[in-house]
GROMACS .gro file of C-alpha atoms in nm:
model
  169
    1PRO     CA    1  10.386  11.934   8.781
    2GLY     CA    2  10.015  11.984   8.727
    3ASP     CA    3   9.947  11.649   8.560
    4THR     CA    4   9.780  11.447   8.836
    5ARG     CA    5   9.674  11.163   8.607
    6PHE     CA    6  10.032  11.112   8.481
    7ASN     CA    7  10.189  11.141   8.826
    8GLU     CA    8   9.944  10.905   8.997
    9SER     CA    9   9.958  10.653   8.714
   10VAL     CA   10  10.339  10.647   8.743
   11ALA     CA   11  10.311  10.592   9.119
   12THR     CA   12  10.055  10.314   9.072
   13ALA     CA   13  10.269  10.141   8.809
   14VAL     CA   14  10.577  10.150   9.034
   15GLU     CA   15  10.374  10.031   9.335
   16PHE     CA   16  10.239   9.725   9.154
   17HIS     CA   17  10.570   9.647   8.985
   18LEU     CA   18  10.762   9.653   9.314
   19LEU     CA   19  10.495   9.460   9.503
   20ARG     CA   20  10.496   9.190   9.237
   21ARG     CA   21  10.879   9.172   9.245
   22TRP     CA   22  10.883   9.155   9.625
   23LEU     CA   23  10.628   8.874   9.631
   24GLU     CA   24  10.825   8.683   9.367
   25LEU     CA   25  11.158   8.734   9.545
   26THR     CA   26  11.030   8.635   9.889
   27GLY     CA   27  10.892   8.310   9.751
   28ALA     CA   28  10.546   8.392   9.879
   29ARG     CA   29  10.388   8.187   9.601
   30ASP     CA   30  10.040   8.175   9.756
   31ARG     CA   31  10.047   8.548   9.826
   32PHE     CA   32  10.166   8.611   9.471
   33GLU     CA   33   9.882   8.398   9.329
   34ASN     CA   34   9.634   8.592   9.546
   35PHE     CA   35   9.787   8.916   9.420
   36LEU     CA   36   9.747   8.805   9.057
   37ALA     CA   37   9.384   8.710   9.117
   38SER     CA   38   9.321   9.044   9.283
   39GLN     CA   39   9.488   9.221   8.989
   40SER     CA   40   9.259   9.038   8.749
   41ARG     CA   41   8.951   9.143   8.946
   42ARG     CA   42   9.084   9.499   8.967
   43ASP     CA   43   9.143   9.515   8.591
   44SER     CA   44   8.789   9.390   8.524
   45VAL     CA   45   8.639   9.656   8.749
   46LEU     CA   46   8.857   9.928   8.597
   47THR     CA   47   8.727   9.826   8.254
   48LEU     CA   48   8.368   9.863   8.376
   49ILE     CA   49   8.447  10.206   8.519
   50SER     CA   50   8.626  10.313   8.202
   51ASP     CA   51   8.330  10.202   7.990
   52THR     CA   52   8.094  10.400   8.212
   53ARG     CA   53   8.314  10.709   8.187
   54ALA     CA   54   8.307  10.680   7.805
   55GLN     CA   55   7.928  10.644   7.804
   56LEU     CA   56   7.895  10.945   8.034
   57GLN     CA   57   8.113  11.150   7.800
   58LEU     CA   58   7.883  11.062   7.510
   59LEU     CA   59   7.587  11.164   7.726
   60PHE     CA   60   7.748  11.498   7.812
   61ASP     CA   61   7.823  11.562   7.446
   62SER     CA   62   7.468  11.475   7.338
   63GLY     CA   63   7.308  11.814   7.398
   64LEU     CA   64   7.027  11.668   7.607
   65SER     CA   65   6.842  11.883   7.855
   66SER     CA   66   6.973  11.898   8.209
   67ALA     CA   67   6.685  11.682   8.334
   68ASP     CA   68   6.741  11.418   8.066
   69MET     CA   69   7.113  11.426   8.135
   70ASP     CA   70   7.052  11.365   8.507
   71LEU     CA   71   6.829  11.069   8.422
   72GLY     CA   72   7.094  10.937   8.185
   73LYS     CA   73   7.367  10.967   8.451
   74LYS     CA   74   7.153  10.780   8.702
   75ARG     CA   75   7.081  10.507   8.448
   76LEU     CA   76   7.449  10.465   8.358
   77ILE     CA   77   7.556  10.448   8.723
   78ALA     CA   78   7.280  10.194   8.796
   79GLU     CA   79   7.406   9.990   8.498
   80LEU     CA   80   7.761  10.011   8.635
   81ARG     CA   81   7.646   9.871   8.969
   82LEU     CA   82   7.448   9.594   8.797
   83ARG     CA   83   7.739   9.498   8.571
   84TYR     CA   84   7.967   9.496   8.874
   85SER     CA   85   7.728   9.270   9.070
   86GLU     CA   86   7.718   9.026   8.779
   87LEU     CA   87   8.097   9.032   8.753
   88ALA     CA   88   8.152   8.988   9.128
   89ARG     CA   89   7.926   8.681   9.131
   90SER     CA   90   8.166   8.516   8.884
   91TRP     CA   91   8.463   8.547   9.121
   92GLU     CA   92   8.563   8.252   9.337
   93SER     CA   93   8.692   8.485   9.607
   94GLY     CA   94   8.761   8.849   9.680
   95ASP     CA   95   8.537   9.148   9.655
   96GLU     CA   96   8.771   9.441   9.701
   97PHE     CA   97   8.534   9.685   9.532
   98GLU     CA   98   8.207   9.609   9.709
   99HIS     CA   99   8.239   9.903   9.947
  100TRP     CA  100   8.336  10.138   9.663
  101MET     CA  101   8.037  10.032   9.454
  102ARG     CA  102   7.795  10.065   9.746
  103GLY     CA  103   7.905  10.421   9.816
  104ASP     CA  104   7.796  10.732   9.633
  105ILE     CA  105   7.917  10.723   9.272
  106ASN     CA  106   7.957  11.055   9.097
  107ILE     CA  107   8.170  11.202   8.820
  108ALA     CA  108   8.443  11.310   9.063
  109LYS     CA  109   8.471  10.958   9.205
  110LEU     CA  110   8.493  10.807   8.855
  111GLU     CA  111   8.758  11.060   8.753
  112THR     CA  112   8.966  10.983   9.062
  113VAL     CA  113   8.980  10.620   8.952
  114ALA     CA  114   9.103  10.739   8.612
  115ASP     CA  115   9.362  10.964   8.779
  116TYR     CA  116   9.526  10.665   8.943
  117ASN     CA  117   9.484  10.413   8.665
  118GLU     CA  118   9.436  10.562   8.317
  119TRP     CA  119   9.799  10.541   8.208
  120THR     CA  120   9.903  10.253   8.433
  121PRO     CA  121   9.882   9.970   8.174
  122GLY     CA  122  10.126  10.133   7.932
  123LEU     CA  123  10.354  10.253   8.208
  124MET     CA  124  10.363   9.908   8.371
  125ALA     CA  125  10.445   9.744   8.039
  126THR     CA  126  10.725   9.997   7.989
  127LEU     CA  127  10.855   9.937   8.341
  128ASP     CA  128  10.843   9.559   8.300
  129ALA     CA  129  11.028   9.579   7.967
  130ALA     CA  130  11.285   9.842   8.065
  131GLY     CA  131  11.355   9.788   8.433
  132LEU     CA  132  11.338  10.045   8.708
  133ALA     CA  133  11.645  10.255   8.619
  134GLN     CA  134  11.550  10.297   8.252
  135PHE     CA  135  11.185  10.352   8.347
  136GLU     CA  136  11.290  10.644   8.568
  137SER     CA  137  11.472  10.798   8.272
  138ASP     CA  138  11.173  10.733   8.042
  139VAL     CA  139  10.932  10.894   8.289
  140LYS     CA  140  11.155  11.200   8.323
  141ALA     CA  141  11.155  11.233   7.943
  142LEU     CA  142  10.775  11.205   7.936
  143ALA     CA  143  10.750  11.472   8.207
  144LEU     CA  144  10.944  11.715   7.988
  145LEU     CA  145  10.698  11.685   7.700
  146SER     CA  146  10.415  11.930   7.648
  147THR     CA  147  10.078  11.819   7.785
  148GLU     CA  148   9.957  11.725   7.436
  149GLN     CA  149  10.277  11.537   7.348
  150ARG     CA  150  10.271  11.349   7.680
  151PHE     CA  151   9.904  11.260   7.630
  152ASP     CA  152   9.977  11.125   7.280
  153ALA     CA  153  10.278  10.927   7.407
  154LEU     CA  154  10.075  10.776   7.693
  155VAL     CA  155   9.790  10.682   7.458
  156GLN     CA  156  10.047  10.509   7.238
  157LEU     CA  157  10.198  10.323   7.536
  158ASN     CA  158   9.853  10.205   7.647
  159THR     CA  159   9.765  10.096   7.294
  160LEU     CA  160  10.088   9.900   7.257
  161SER     CA  161  10.041   9.736   7.597
  162THR     CA  162   9.688   9.618   7.515
  163ARG     CA  163   9.818   9.461   7.194
  164GLY     CA  164  10.100   9.293   7.384
  165GLU     CA  165  10.366   9.480   7.191
  166SER     CA  166  10.688   9.606   7.344
  167THR     CA  167  10.662   9.957   7.479
  168ARG     CA  168  11.035  10.030   7.462
  169ARG     CA  169  11.096  10.325   7.238
   0.00000   0.00000   0.00000
């Protein structure tokens, strides 16, 4: 309770895991390939958003005046849109994020993306390695940790998943 980012990341990990399994089991090879391509595009966009969030955090911590901070935020969001446009041009198909990028982008919108995706890589790697039943047990154990302990454990899971290491503890 009270940890939206953890809860939503768990839900997102389970959603993608089960969708992938369903597509594999139904033999919908073309749909599965489309799903994988969409996942790749999604991951690229999430990286852009994560980078922008990190740059905004540095800006907020800089001690700049409010006016300079507003200019900096506008510049970083404009850079995000530009980087996205360049990325989208490299795709053979799909543009699932065009509408999102054309809409108003503010801190709350960027944080919502993080709420649903920040811990997903490590959780998905854990789910893939452990299976659904063990994952449920692992998630319950994570939920019992203090906020700081859970944060540290999730950072570790994400770090292991980006290095391709097993996330089974």
